[in-house]
Every structure is written in structure tokens, then in C-alpha cells.
Amino acid sequence: MPIGADECNEQTHNCHKNADCVDLPEGFYCNCKSGFSGDGQTCEDINECEFPTACHKDAYCNNYRGSYNCTCVSGYNGNGTVCL
């Protein structure tokens, strides 16, 4: 690519669909979006539910592509990160 080309806007980059393209004066780089991990050309979902502190101990963790949510188990109230 010639210097000054805007690979990001011209869609001539090789970033993964779950990555953001960042234009630089002499090229570009790819950065995986939040909830994904990799080199930008390959981005895999991070399973946040594998982290022991993702949710409260009295909550279920549900992993989604690029995200997750926590839900308090029956008998508890809260947002899933805090269950009372």
C-alpha cells in the first residue's frame, strides 16, 4: 500500500470482523474489540465465565460472543455481580 492510503476506510485491511482497524500514517493495525482476544487478524471470544470473579458466587454466568451477563440464582436479588 502506498504511504497515505487509508486501508481502514477503503476496506483494504485484513482485520478480523471482531476487530477495529486503526489507520496509521504508514499503514494500519488491527485491535480486537472488547470481549475478544487475539492479534487483530484472528479474534476469539473471551469466555468471561471462566474467571472466578466474573459473577457473584450466588449467580449464574452466561457467556455470549463478545460479552457475558450474570443472573442471581433463585432466592437472591441483584445484578449478578452483587446478589443479596
Short mmCIF file of C-alpha atoms in Angstrom, two decimals:
data_model
loop_
_atom_site.label_atom_id
_atom_site.label_comp_id
_atom_site.label_asym_id
_atom_site.label_seq_id
_atom_site.Cartn_x
_atom_site.Cartn_y
_atom_site.Cartn_z
CA MET A 1 0.00 0.00 0.00
CA PRO A 2 1.27 3.49 -0.76
CA ILE A 3 2.03 5.77 2.15
CA GLY A 4 -1.05 7.80 2.96
CA ALA A 5 -3.51 5.10 1.86
CA ASP A 6 -6.43 4.70 4.26
CA GLU A 7 -6.82 0.93 4.41
CA CYS A 8 -9.45 1.19 7.14
CA ASN A 9 -11.89 3.41 5.24
CA GLU A 10 -11.13 1.75 1.92
CA GLN A 11 -11.76 -1.70 3.47
CA THR A 12 -8.43 -3.00 2.11
CA HIS A 13 -7.27 -4.20 5.53
CA ASN A 14 -7.19 -7.78 6.79
CA CYS A 15 -8.66 -7.17 10.23
CA HIS A 16 -10.99 -9.77 11.72
CA LYS A 17 -14.71 -8.93 11.77
CA ASN A 18 -14.45 -8.64 15.57
CA ALA A 19 -11.55 -6.18 15.39
CA ASP A 20 -11.25 -2.46 14.82
CA CYS A 21 -8.95 -1.17 12.11
CA VAL A 22 -6.76 1.76 13.20
CA ASP A 23 -5.22 3.80 10.39
CA LEU A 24 -1.62 4.96 10.79
CA PRO A 25 0.47 7.29 8.60
CA GLU A 26 2.40 4.29 7.27
CA GLY A 27 -0.21 1.53 7.34
CA PHE A 28 -2.70 0.28 9.88
CA TYR A 29 -3.13 -2.12 12.76
CA CYS A 30 -5.98 -4.30 13.94
CA ASN A 31 -7.19 -4.35 17.54
CA CYS A 32 -9.66 -6.99 18.78
CA LYS A 33 -12.86 -5.48 20.16
CA SER A 34 -13.82 -5.70 23.82
CA GLY A 35 -14.71 -9.26 24.77
CA PHE A 36 -12.37 -10.76 22.17
CA SER A 37 -8.70 -11.68 22.29
CA GLY A 38 -6.10 -12.14 19.57
CA ASP A 39 -3.77 -10.37 17.21
CA GLY A 40 -6.49 -8.44 15.37
CA GLN A 41 -6.39 -10.68 12.32
CA THR A 42 -7.77 -13.51 14.44
CA CYS A 43 -10.07 -12.65 17.34
CA GLU A 44 -11.57 -15.30 19.61
CA ASP A 45 -14.35 -14.80 22.13
CA ILE A 46 -13.14 -14.46 25.71
CA ASN A 47 -15.20 -16.72 27.95
CA GLU A 48 -15.51 -14.37 30.91
CA CYS A 49 -17.41 -17.09 32.80
CA GLU A 50 -14.09 -18.92 33.21
CA PHE A 51 -12.91 -16.11 35.50
CA PRO A 52 -13.89 -16.93 39.10
CA THR A 53 -14.74 -13.30 39.88
CA ALA A 54 -16.88 -12.61 36.79
CA CYS A 55 -20.12 -13.08 38.75
CA HIS A 56 -21.20 -13.31 42.35
CA LYS A 57 -20.87 -16.78 43.91
CA ASP A 58 -24.69 -16.98 44.03
CA ALA A 59 -25.16 -16.17 40.34
CA TYR A 60 -25.17 -17.94 37.00
CA CYS A 61 -22.80 -16.73 34.32
CA ASN A 62 -23.89 -16.75 30.67
CA ASN A 63 -21.21 -16.23 28.03
CA TYR A 64 -22.13 -14.57 24.72
CA ARG A 65 -19.93 -13.69 21.76
CA GLY A 66 -18.02 -10.65 22.95
CA SER A 67 -19.89 -10.34 26.22
CA TYR A 68 -21.45 -12.09 29.19
CA ASN A 69 -24.06 -11.49 31.85
CA CYS A 70 -24.65 -12.61 35.40
CA THR A 71 -28.02 -13.54 36.88
CA CYS A 72 -28.62 -14.14 40.57
CA VAL A 73 -29.91 -17.62 41.40
CA SER A 74 -33.46 -18.07 42.66
CA GLY A 75 -33.89 -16.65 46.14
CA TYR A 76 -31.34 -13.87 45.61
CA ASN A 77 -31.77 -10.38 44.21
CA GLY A 78 -29.24 -8.16 42.49
CA ASN A 79 -27.44 -7.55 39.24
CA GLY A 80 -25.46 -10.80 39.21
CA THR A 81 -22.21 -9.27 40.38
CA VAL A 82 -23.91 -8.48 43.69
CA CYS A 83 -26.59 -10.90 44.93
CA LEU A 84 -28.32 -10.46 48.28
#
